[in-house]
Amino acid sequence: METKKKDIRALTKEQLRQFFVEHGDKAFRGNQVYEWLWQKSAHTFDAMTNVSKETRQMLEDNFVINHIRVDQMQRSSDGTIKNAVRLHDGLVVESVLIPTETRTTACVSSQVGCSLDCRFCATARMKRMRNLNPDEIYDQVVAIDNESRLYFDRPLSNIVFMGMGEPLMNYNNVLKAIEMITSPEGLGMSPRRITVSTSGVPKMIKKMADEEVKFRLAVSLHSAIDEVRTSIMPFNATFPLKDLREALEYWYSKTKNRITYEYVVWKGINDTREAADALVRFCKFAPSKVNLIEYNPIDDGEFQQANADAVEMYQNILESNGITVTVRRSRGKDIDAACGQLANKS
Ligand code: SAH
């Protein structure tokens, strides 16, 4: 029986160089192939035209390239594009291209499904099936970069880890992907243009701080009152706000990087003065700003976007306390591409 071939992109450059030496070739061949795999994003060994036919065959005999395939591309009336991305084992994740006047942002997935249980999020209804590999995350970015060049005549400018999954529950692979995205041997993007969004896993936030990562951090807060947060994000019972706060203070002390809080104001849940005051207090623990995001309905109306007055109340209280606040409109709603709507409907 044929043994399962290894995903060649699971090898480091050094391991690839070693492989060639062990197979009687020069280590330099490893550099060439590595460049094809990452920077040139080759889908097949046959595409590696500066490598001999025999070498390509030898690679074919030993490895596979588990490249993603964009199965379906949907375009929203506002220009947003959603890709349904098929993985080598047939599972599907989604990623989104969000164009504005000046930027193109890629919103990428880090897991198939999600193990968290946020009650307002469509992805939470799929169980977590597996983590994405670094190359599967990288490929989503490449696909969106290509689409950005094709449809908007400019390269991708920003990346947010706000697609399916909890990035900090797939920490190692997300960090490896970011390493390749920012490396000159990959896409050479600035880490300052990358934001990892988490529902807040204190231990992992501290780990990132210790590793002095250079990308930005966003936390899906939604409530700064434990009882309320636990009722909408049940894992908050395990990681209460006190621990989150402590981890965020640590993050700032190490990275000096301001934190973004993502916050939806819902009718009857957190649309009170008391809730807004709690948010203001939380924002004072570490330098931060708030994105008030619009709710994208996913269900029968259990959760409803609060009235404009409530959002304005939040905005005023935050601003009068010197906290930067942005009110974000949803993009790509008509194709279920907006925050919290990614659930492989197709
Ligand atoms: N797991 C990560 C990243 C994915 S969610 C995280 O929790 O941050 C990306 C953002 O969309 C989060 O801020 C999340 O709280 C928000 N979100 C989830 N469902 C939503 C919905 N139905 N409407 C608006 N935002 C939603």
mmCIF file of C-alpha atoms and ligand atoms in Angstrom:
data_model
loop_
_atom_site.group_PDB
_atom_site.id
_atom_site.type_symbol
_atom_site.label_atom_id
_atom_site.label_comp_id
_atom_site.label_asym_id
_atom_site.label_seq_id
_atom_site.Cartn_x
_atom_site.Cartn_y
_atom_site.Cartn_z
ATOM 1 C CA MET A 1 0.000 0.000 0.000
ATOM 2 C CA GLU A 2 1.194 3.469 -0.804
ATOM 3 C CA THR A 3 2.128 5.437 2.286
ATOM 4 C CA LYS A 4 0.492 8.832 2.598
ATOM 5 C CA LYS A 5 2.590 11.516 0.955
ATOM 6 C CA LYS A 6 3.631 14.446 3.095
ATOM 7 C CA ASP A 7 2.439 18.011 2.592
ATOM 8 C CA ILE A 8 5.615 19.595 1.275
ATOM 9 C CA ARG A 9 4.774 22.948 2.784
ATOM 10 C CA ALA A 10 4.924 21.429 6.264
ATOM 11 C CA LEU A 11 8.721 21.425 5.758
ATOM 12 C CA THR A 12 10.874 24.357 6.770
ATOM 13 C CA LYS A 13 13.344 25.715 4.249
ATOM 14 C CA GLU A 14 16.149 24.011 6.127
ATOM 15 C CA GLN A 15 14.341 20.659 6.046
ATOM 16 C CA LEU A 16 13.752 21.031 2.338
ATOM 17 C CA ARG A 17 17.435 21.781 1.735
ATOM 18 C CA GLN A 18 18.296 18.727 3.824
ATOM 19 C CA PHE A 19 15.924 16.590 1.764
ATOM 20 C CA PHE A 20 17.768 17.447 -1.419
ATOM 21 C CA VAL A 21 21.167 16.735 0.111
ATOM 22 C CA GLU A 22 19.888 13.345 1.280
ATOM 23 C CA HIS A 23 18.680 12.668 -2.256
ATOM 24 C CA GLY A 24 22.057 13.420 -3.805
ATOM 25 C CA ASP A 25 21.266 16.932 -4.981
ATOM 26 C CA LYS A 26 22.474 20.346 -3.905
ATOM 27 C CA ALA A 27 20.976 22.099 -0.881
ATOM 28 C CA PHE A 28 20.378 25.086 -3.147
ATOM 29 C CA ARG A 29 17.666 23.094 -4.945
ATOM 30 C CA GLY A 30 15.726 23.384 -1.698
ATOM 31 C CA ASN A 31 15.828 27.177 -1.953
ATOM 32 C CA GLN A 32 14.494 27.073 -5.507
ATOM 33 C CA VAL A 33 11.628 24.771 -4.618
ATOM 34 C CA TYR A 34 10.848 26.750 -1.474
ATOM 35 C CA GLU A 35 10.506 29.881 -3.579
ATOM 36 C CA TRP A 36 8.082 28.101 -5.896
ATOM 37 C CA LEU A 37 6.024 26.823 -2.986
ATOM 38 C CA TRP A 38 5.619 30.113 -1.152
ATOM 39 C CA GLN A 39 6.538 33.240 -3.064
ATOM 40 C CA LYS A 40 5.357 31.910 -6.419
ATOM 41 C CA SER A 41 2.518 29.890 -4.915
ATOM 42 C CA ALA A 42 2.910 26.956 -7.323
ATOM 43 C CA HIS A 43 -0.044 24.567 -7.422
ATOM 44 C CA THR A 44 1.914 21.713 -9.000
ATOM 45 C CA PHE A 45 5.478 20.445 -9.153
ATOM 46 C CA ASP A 46 5.281 20.694 -12.923
ATOM 47 C CA ALA A 47 5.011 24.459 -12.637
ATOM 48 C CA MET A 48 8.576 24.564 -11.271
ATOM 49 C CA THR A 49 10.169 25.236 -14.614
ATOM 50 C CA ASN A 50 13.725 25.868 -13.448
ATOM 51 C CA VAL A 51 13.823 22.429 -11.814
ATOM 52 C CA SER A 52 14.617 19.354 -13.905
ATOM 53 C CA LYS A 53 11.934 16.894 -14.911
ATOM 54 C CA GLU A 54 13.565 14.134 -12.865
ATOM 55 C CA THR A 55 13.608 16.311 -9.757
ATOM 56 C CA ARG A 56 9.972 17.247 -10.242
ATOM 57 C CA GLN A 57 9.101 13.565 -10.552
ATOM 58 C CA MET A 58 11.073 12.806 -7.409
ATOM 59 C CA LEU A 59 9.112 15.477 -5.547
ATOM 60 C CA GLU A 60 5.877 14.104 -6.940
ATOM 61 C CA ASP A 61 6.822 10.660 -5.602
ATOM 62 C CA ASN A 62 7.431 11.988 -2.109
ATOM 63 C CA PHE A 63 5.132 14.915 -1.516
ATOM 64 C CA VAL A 64 1.849 16.617 -2.262
ATOM 65 C CA ILE A 65 1.047 20.311 -2.527
ATOM 66 C CA ASN A 66 -2.195 20.718 -0.605
ATOM 67 C CA HIS A 67 -3.180 23.901 -2.350
ATOM 68 C CA ILE A 68 -6.627 25.312 -1.606
ATOM 69 C CA ARG A 69 -9.142 25.679 -4.433
ATOM 70 C CA VAL A 70 -11.571 28.565 -4.657
ATOM 71 C CA ASP A 71 -14.734 26.611 -5.422
ATOM 72 C CA GLN A 72 -17.121 29.480 -5.595
ATOM 73 C CA MET A 73 -16.764 33.216 -5.663
ATOM 74 C CA GLN A 74 -19.693 35.496 -4.833
ATOM 75 C CA ARG A 75 -19.718 39.255 -5.342
ATOM 76 C CA SER A 76 -21.797 41.588 -3.219
ATOM 77 C CA SER A 77 -23.471 44.694 -4.582
ATOM 78 C CA ASP A 78 -21.031 46.695 -2.427
ATOM 79 C CA GLY A 79 -17.980 45.081 -4.056
ATOM 80 C CA THR A 80 -17.256 42.606 -1.270
ATOM 81 C CA ILE A 81 -16.183 39.196 -2.528
ATOM 82 C CA LYS A 82 -16.677 35.927 -0.663
ATOM 83 C CA ASN A 83 -14.665 32.851 -1.539
ATOM 84 C CA ALA A 84 -15.788 29.356 -0.656
ATOM 85 C CA VAL A 85 -12.461 27.619 -0.299
ATOM 86 C CA ARG A 86 -12.138 23.863 -0.660
ATOM 87 C CA LEU A 87 -9.370 22.189 1.315
ATOM 88 C CA HIS A 88 -7.494 19.071 0.225
ATOM 89 C CA ASP A 89 -9.713 16.842 2.378
ATOM 90 C CA GLY A 90 -12.926 18.272 0.940
ATOM 91 C CA LEU A 91 -13.831 20.529 3.851
ATOM 92 C CA VAL A 92 -14.784 24.100 3.044
ATOM 93 C CA VAL A 93 -14.003 27.421 4.718
ATOM 94 C CA GLU A 94 -14.808 30.940 3.651
ATOM 95 C CA SER A 95 -12.738 34.070 3.219
ATOM 96 C CA VAL A 96 -13.767 37.569 2.280
ATOM 97 C CA LEU A 97 -12.262 40.454 0.315
ATOM 98 C CA ILE A 98 -13.449 43.832 1.597
ATOM 99 C CA PRO A 99 -12.661 46.791 -0.658
ATOM 100 C CA THR A 100 -12.772 50.425 0.445
ATOM 101 C CA GLU A 101 -11.634 53.564 -1.384
ATOM 102 C CA THR A 102 -8.084 53.135 -0.229
ATOM 103 C CA ARG A 103 -7.641 49.571 0.945
ATOM 104 C CA THR A 104 -8.337 45.979 0.245
ATOM 105 C CA THR A 105 -8.738 43.872 3.356
ATOM 106 C CA ALA A 106 -8.703 40.089 3.423
ATOM 107 C CA CYS A 107 -10.759 38.449 6.144
ATOM 108 C CA VAL A 108 -9.433 34.913 6.552
ATOM 109 C CA SER A 109 -10.462 31.776 8.431
ATOM 110 C CA SER A 110 -8.218 29.958 10.889
ATOM 111 C CA GLN A 111 -10.304 26.843 11.619
ATOM 112 C CA VAL A 112 -12.985 24.780 9.960
ATOM 113 C CA GLY A 113 -15.916 25.668 12.207
ATOM 114 C CA CYS A 114 -15.220 26.930 15.721
ATOM 115 C CA SER A 115 -14.989 25.398 19.157
ATOM 116 C CA LEU A 116 -16.336 28.483 20.891
ATOM 117 C CA ASP A 117 -19.996 29.019 21.461
ATOM 118 C CA CYS A 118 -20.797 32.697 20.898
ATOM 119 C CA ARG A 119 -24.563 32.647 20.658
ATOM 120 C CA PHE A 120 -24.782 35.367 18.030
ATOM 121 C CA CYS A 121 -22.305 33.851 15.569
ATOM 122 C CA ALA A 122 -23.211 31.538 12.679
ATOM 123 C CA THR A 123 -19.812 29.824 12.685
ATOM 124 C CA ALA A 124 -20.381 28.659 16.283
ATOM 125 C CA ARG A 125 -23.236 26.507 15.022
ATOM 126 C CA MET A 126 -20.826 24.392 13.026
ATOM 127 C CA LYS A 127 -18.721 22.386 15.386
ATOM 128 C CA ARG A 128 -14.958 22.735 15.109
ATOM 129 C CA MET A 129 -13.830 20.158 12.577
ATOM 130 C CA ARG A 130 -10.155 20.912 12.403
ATOM 131 C CA ASN A 131 -7.486 23.567 12.503
ATOM 132 C CA LEU A 132 -6.213 25.027 9.263
ATOM 133 C CA ASN A 133 -2.578 24.438 8.384
ATOM 134 C CA PRO A 134 -0.278 27.430 7.861
ATOM 135 C CA ASP A 135 -0.301 26.910 4.082
ATOM 136 C CA GLU A 136 -4.114 26.824 4.000
ATOM 137 C CA ILE A 137 -4.234 30.198 5.745
ATOM 138 C CA TYR A 138 -1.496 31.559 3.484
ATOM 139 C CA ASP A 139 -3.327 30.379 0.340
ATOM 140 C CA GLN A 140 -6.495 32.259 1.347
ATOM 141 C CA VAL A 141 -4.446 35.444 1.481
ATOM 142 C CA VAL A 142 -2.831 34.751 -1.898
ATOM 143 C CA ALA A 143 -6.233 34.095 -3.485
ATOM 144 C CA ILE A 144 -7.559 37.424 -2.218
ATOM 145 C CA ASP A 145 -4.420 39.266 -3.246
ATOM 146 C CA ASN A 146 -4.916 37.907 -6.771
ATOM 147 C CA GLU A 147 -8.568 38.938 -6.799
ATOM 148 C CA SER A 148 -7.645 42.390 -5.524
ATOM 149 C CA ARG A 149 -5.172 42.841 -8.374
ATOM 150 C CA LEU A 150 -7.628 41.493 -10.903
ATOM 151 C CA TYR A 151 -10.771 43.386 -9.859
ATOM 152 C CA PHE A 152 -9.418 46.461 -8.097
ATOM 153 C CA ASP A 153 -6.073 46.922 -9.785
ATOM 154 C CA ARG A 154 -4.107 47.007 -6.560
ATOM 155 C CA PRO A 155 -2.545 44.519 -4.171
ATOM 156 C CA LEU A 156 -4.074 43.439 -0.923
ATOM 157 C CA SER A 157 -3.281 45.961 1.827
ATOM 158 C CA ASN A 158 -4.617 44.507 5.100
ATOM 159 C CA ILE A 159 -5.479 41.172 6.666
ATOM 160 C CA VAL A 160 -7.859 40.449 9.508
ATOM 161 C CA PHE A 161 -8.219 37.054 11.182
ATOM 162 C CA MET A 162 -11.956 37.492 11.563
ATOM 163 C CA GLY A 163 -13.242 34.665 9.416
ATOM 164 C CA MET A 164 -14.219 31.264 10.732
ATOM 165 C CA GLY A 165 -12.591 29.992 13.880
ATOM 166 C CA GLU A 166 -10.743 31.258 16.903
ATOM 167 C CA PRO A 167 -7.176 32.080 15.837
ATOM 168 C CA LEU A 168 -5.749 31.689 19.330
ATOM 169 C CA MET A 169 -7.092 28.143 19.514
ATOM 170 C CA ASN A 170 -4.902 27.408 16.484
ATOM 171 C CA TYR A 171 -2.029 29.467 17.726
ATOM 172 C CA ASN A 172 1.015 27.763 16.213
ATOM 173 C CA ASN A 173 -0.390 27.503 12.718
ATOM 174 C CA VAL A 174 -1.685 31.074 12.726
ATOM 175 C CA LEU A 175 1.715 32.337 13.811
ATOM 176 C CA LYS A 176 3.491 30.260 11.165
ATOM 177 C CA ALA A 177 1.117 31.589 8.508
ATOM 178 C CA ILE A 178 1.786 35.169 9.609
ATOM 179 C CA GLU A 179 5.486 34.476 9.533
ATOM 180 C CA MET A 180 5.233 33.468 5.863
ATOM 181 C CA ILE A 181 2.859 36.305 4.991
ATOM 182 C CA THR A 182 5.301 38.845 6.424
ATOM 183 C CA SER A 183 8.504 37.155 5.278
ATOM 184 C CA PRO A 184 10.282 38.460 2.170
ATOM 185 C CA GLU A 185 10.297 34.778 1.143
ATOM 186 C CA GLY A 186 6.508 34.859 1.235
ATOM 187 C CA LEU A 187 4.345 37.904 0.607
ATOM 188 C CA GLY A 188 6.509 40.445 2.422
ATOM 189 C CA MET A 189 3.565 42.244 4.005
ATOM 190 C CA SER A 190 4.004 44.457 7.039
ATOM 191 C CA PRO A 191 2.784 42.863 10.291
ATOM 192 C CA ARG A 192 1.278 46.245 11.169
ATOM 193 C CA ARG A 193 -1.320 45.578 8.499
ATOM 194 C CA ILE A 194 -2.411 42.329 10.087
ATOM 195 C CA THR A 195 -4.980 42.077 12.885
ATOM 196 C CA VAL A 196 -5.664 38.934 14.847
ATOM 197 C CA SER A 197 -9.130 38.982 16.361
ATOM 198 C CA THR A 198 -9.836 36.828 19.393
ATOM 199 C CA SER A 199 -12.733 36.307 21.708
ATOM 200 C CA GLY A 200 -10.093 36.528 24.409
ATOM 201 C CA VAL A 201 -8.000 33.556 25.532
ATOM 202 C CA PRO A 202 -5.898 35.097 28.331
ATOM 203 C CA LYS A 203 -3.099 32.539 28.356
ATOM 204 C CA MET A 204 -2.531 32.866 24.606
ATOM 205 C CA ILE A 205 -2.643 36.667 24.698
ATOM 206 C CA LYS A 206 0.176 36.537 27.240
ATOM 207 C CA LYS A 207 2.106 34.088 25.105
ATOM 208 C CA MET A 208 1.839 36.400 22.092
ATOM 209 C CA ALA A 209 3.004 39.280 24.246
ATOM 210 C CA ASP A 210 6.015 37.264 25.380
ATOM 211 C CA GLU A 211 6.877 36.505 21.778
ATOM 212 C CA GLU A 212 6.674 40.223 21.040
ATOM 213 C CA VAL A 213 4.628 39.767 17.932
ATOM 214 C CA LYS A 214 4.280 42.797 15.685
ATOM 215 C CA PHE A 215 0.753 42.374 14.404
ATOM 216 C CA ARG A 216 -2.288 44.031 15.937
ATOM 217 C CA LEU A 217 -4.743 42.592 18.403
ATOM 218 C CA ALA A 218 -8.520 42.916 18.412
ATOM 219 C CA VAL A 219 -10.710 41.469 21.136
ATOM 220 C CA SER A 220 -14.375 40.649 20.671
ATOM 221 C CA LEU A 221 -15.612 42.097 23.905
ATOM 222 C CA HIS A 222 -19.347 42.775 23.418
ATOM 223 C CA SER A 223 -19.816 43.246 27.138
ATOM 224 C CA ALA A 224 -17.634 44.371 30.023
ATOM 225 C CA ILE A 225 -19.977 42.840 32.598
ATOM 226 C CA ASP A 226 -19.258 39.194 33.399
ATOM 227 C CA GLU A 227 -22.846 37.969 33.770
ATOM 228 C CA VAL A 228 -23.883 39.538 30.504
ATOM 229 C CA ARG A 229 -20.791 38.394 28.623
ATOM 230 C CA THR A 230 -21.185 34.840 29.904
ATOM 231 C CA SER A 231 -24.789 34.772 28.748
ATOM 232 C CA ILE A 232 -23.833 35.612 25.152
ATOM 233 C CA MET A 233 -20.305 34.123 25.072
ATOM 234 C CA PRO A 234 -20.517 31.158 27.455
ATOM 235 C CA PHE A 235 -16.763 30.459 27.440
ATOM 236 C CA ASN A 236 -16.454 33.712 29.420
ATOM 237 C CA ALA A 237 -17.300 31.573 32.460
ATOM 238 C CA THR A 238 -13.927 29.868 31.956
ATOM 239 C CA PHE A 239 -12.024 33.021 30.978
ATOM 240 C CA PRO A 240 -13.664 35.783 33.024
ATOM 241 C CA LEU A 241 -13.057 39.479 32.377
ATOM 242 C CA LYS A 242 -10.634 39.779 35.271
ATOM 243 C CA ASP A 243 -8.252 37.313 33.572
ATOM 244 C CA LEU A 244 -8.799 38.916 30.185
ATOM 245 C CA ARG A 245 -8.058 42.324 31.608
ATOM 246 C CA GLU A 246 -4.878 41.107 33.231
ATOM 247 C CA ALA A 247 -3.699 39.505 29.978
ATOM 248 C CA LEU A 248 -4.440 42.688 28.024
ATOM 249 C CA GLU A 249 -2.545 44.848 30.466
ATOM 250 C CA TYR A 250 0.360 42.457 30.071
ATOM 251 C CA TRP A 251 0.022 42.607 26.266
ATOM 252 C CA TYR A 252 0.263 46.374 26.302
ATOM 253 C CA SER A 253 3.174 46.458 28.717
ATOM 254 C CA LYS A 254 5.136 44.173 26.391
ATOM 255 C CA THR A 255 4.104 45.354 22.932
ATOM 256 C CA LYS A 256 3.012 48.959 23.466
ATOM 257 C CA ASN A 257 0.353 48.143 20.939
ATOM 258 C CA ARG A 258 -3.098 49.593 21.447
ATOM 259 C CA ILE A 259 -5.934 47.060 21.574
ATOM 260 C CA THR A 260 -9.117 47.264 19.518
ATOM 261 C CA TYR A 261 -12.345 46.134 21.149
ATOM 262 C CA GLU A 262 -15.084 44.859 18.875
ATOM 263 C CA TYR A 263 -18.474 45.508 20.290
ATOM 264 C CA VAL A 264 -22.025 44.990 19.055
ATOM 265 C CA VAL A 265 -24.836 46.821 20.817
ATOM 266 C CA TRP A 266 -27.908 44.586 21.069
ATOM 267 C CA LYS A 267 -31.419 45.470 22.036
ATOM 268 C CA GLY A 268 -32.185 44.418 25.605
ATOM 269 C CA ILE A 269 -28.733 42.932 26.172
ATOM 270 C CA ASN A 270 -26.181 45.721 26.447
ATOM 271 C CA ASP A 271 -27.989 48.860 25.276
ATOM 272 C CA THR A 272 -27.971 50.508 28.700
ATOM 273 C CA ARG A 273 -26.008 53.318 30.250
ATOM 274 C CA GLU A 274 -24.700 50.885 32.836
ATOM 275 C CA ALA A 275 -23.258 48.634 30.115
ATOM 276 C CA ALA A 276 -21.639 51.589 28.344
ATOM 277 C CA ASP A 277 -20.086 52.798 31.611
ATOM 278 C CA ALA A 278 -18.661 49.328 32.205
ATOM 279 C CA LEU A 279 -17.089 49.431 28.739
ATOM 280 C CA VAL A 280 -15.533 52.815 29.469
ATOM 281 C CA ARG A 281 -14.024 51.445 32.682
ATOM 282 C CA PHE A 282 -12.675 48.396 30.849
ATOM 283 C CA CYS A 283 -11.124 50.597 28.162
ATOM 284 C CA LYS A 284 -9.093 52.409 30.780
ATOM 285 C CA PHE A 285 -7.108 49.332 31.806
ATOM 286 C CA ALA A 286 -4.948 49.444 28.687
ATOM 287 C CA PRO A 287 -4.771 51.907 25.767
ATOM 288 C CA SER A 288 -7.498 50.887 23.400
ATOM 289 C CA LYS A 289 -10.089 51.915 20.886
ATOM 290 C CA VAL A 290 -13.569 50.625 20.197
ATOM 291 C CA ASN A 291 -15.168 49.472 16.967
ATOM 292 C CA LEU A 292 -18.924 49.460 17.339
ATOM 293 C CA ILE A 293 -19.939 46.872 14.762
ATOM 294 C CA GLU A 294 -23.338 46.379 13.269
ATOM 295 C CA TYR A 295 -25.116 43.136 14.104
ATOM 296 C CA ASN A 296 -25.671 40.790 11.204
ATOM 297 C CA PRO A 297 -28.754 38.729 11.920
ATOM 298 C CA ILE A 298 -28.174 35.006 11.705
ATOM 299 C CA ASP A 299 -31.299 33.621 13.248
ATOM 300 C CA ASP A 300 -34.870 34.014 14.287
ATOM 301 C CA GLY A 301 -34.403 37.374 15.957
ATOM 302 C CA GLU A 302 -33.187 36.384 19.400
ATOM 303 C CA PHE A 303 -30.475 38.980 18.907
ATOM 304 C CA GLN A 304 -31.374 42.349 17.450
ATOM 305 C CA GLN A 305 -29.287 45.365 16.606
ATOM 306 C CA ALA A 306 -29.966 48.116 19.156
ATOM 307 C CA ASN A 307 -31.561 51.417 18.116
ATOM 308 C CA ALA A 308 -29.418 54.148 16.666
ATOM 309 C CA ASP A 309 -29.893 56.118 19.914
ATOM 310 C CA ALA A 310 -28.211 53.410 21.950
ATOM 311 C CA VAL A 311 -25.256 53.274 19.568
ATOM 312 C CA GLU A 312 -25.016 57.049 19.736
ATOM 313 C CA MET A 313 -25.126 56.915 23.531
ATOM 314 C CA TYR A 314 -22.142 54.553 23.474
ATOM 315 C CA GLN A 315 -20.332 56.767 21.028
ATOM 316 C CA ASN A 316 -20.846 59.888 23.150
ATOM 317 C CA ILE A 317 -19.822 58.294 26.422
ATOM 318 C CA LEU A 318 -16.708 56.771 24.914
ATOM 319 C CA GLU A 319 -15.710 59.985 23.179
ATOM 320 C CA SER A 320 -16.291 62.117 26.230
ATOM 321 C CA ASN A 321 -13.915 59.797 28.061
ATOM 322 C CA GLY A 322 -11.245 60.281 25.414
ATOM 323 C CA ILE A 323 -11.637 56.834 23.871
ATOM 324 C CA THR A 324 -11.488 56.566 20.095
ATOM 325 C CA VAL A 325 -14.603 54.962 18.701
ATOM 326 C CA THR A 326 -15.581 53.997 15.168
ATOM 327 C CA VAL A 327 -19.013 52.914 14.063
ATOM 328 C CA ARG A 328 -18.627 50.191 11.451
ATOM 329 C CA ARG A 329 -21.201 49.407 8.822
ATOM 330 C CA SER A 330 -21.478 45.821 7.640
ATOM 331 C CA ARG A 331 -20.164 44.827 4.257
ATOM 332 C CA GLY A 332 -21.253 41.977 2.050
ATOM 333 C CA LYS A 333 -24.466 41.230 3.935
ATOM 334 C CA ASP A 334 -26.343 40.255 0.780
ATOM 335 C CA ILE A 335 -23.984 37.317 0.229
ATOM 336 C CA ASP A 336 -23.683 36.311 3.912
ATOM 337 C CA ALA A 337 -20.109 37.563 3.974
ATOM 338 C CA ALA A 338 -20.420 39.924 6.941
ATOM 339 C CA CYS A 339 -19.026 39.315 10.448
ATOM 340 C CA GLY A 340 -20.499 36.258 12.065
ATOM 341 C CA GLN A 341 -22.297 35.096 8.919
ATOM 342 C CA LEU A 342 -19.694 32.631 7.663
ATOM 343 C CA ALA A 343 -21.190 29.184 7.923
ATOM 344 C CA ASN A 344 -20.831 27.460 4.562
ATOM 345 C CA LYS A 345 -24.445 28.060 3.611
ATOM 346 C CA SER A 346 -23.632 27.168 0.047
HETATM 347 N N1 SAH B 1 -13.092 34.093 16.851
HETATM 348 C C1 SAH B 1 -12.566 35.392 16.589
HETATM 349 C C2 SAH B 1 -12.657 35.826 15.138
HETATM 350 C C3 SAH B 1 -13.930 35.534 14.367
HETATM 351 S S1 SAH B 1 -15.344 36.519 14.646
HETATM 352 C C4 SAH B 1 -13.229 36.405 17.476
HETATM 353 O O1 SAH B 1 -14.136 36.046 18.208
HETATM 354 O O2 SAH B 1 -12.803 37.539 17.487
HETATM 355 C C5 SAH B 1 -15.047 38.111 14.003
HETATM 356 C C6 SAH B 1 -15.901 39.183 14.682
HETATM 357 O O3 SAH B 1 -17.283 39.097 14.287
HETATM 358 C C7 SAH B 1 -15.904 39.076 16.192
HETATM 359 O O4 SAH B 1 -15.763 40.337 16.767
HETATM 360 C C8 SAH B 1 -17.283 38.515 16.472
HETATM 361 O O5 SAH B 1 -17.676 38.774 17.783
HETATM 362 C C9 SAH B 1 -18.110 39.212 15.442
HETATM 363 N N2 SAH B 1 -19.394 38.593 15.169
HETATM 364 C C10 SAH B 1 -19.744 37.307 15.307
HETATM 365 N N3 SAH B 1 -21.031 37.108 14.937
HETATM 366 C C11 SAH B 1 -21.497 38.319 14.556
HETATM 367 C C12 SAH B 1 -22.743 38.774 14.032
HETATM 368 N N4 SAH B 1 -23.749 37.931 13.832
HETATM 369 N N5 SAH B 1 -22.858 40.088 13.731
HETATM 370 C C13 SAH B 1 -21.824 40.938 13.892
HETATM 371 N N6 SAH B 1 -20.628 40.569 14.366
HETATM 372 C C14 SAH B 1 -20.460 39.268 14.699
#
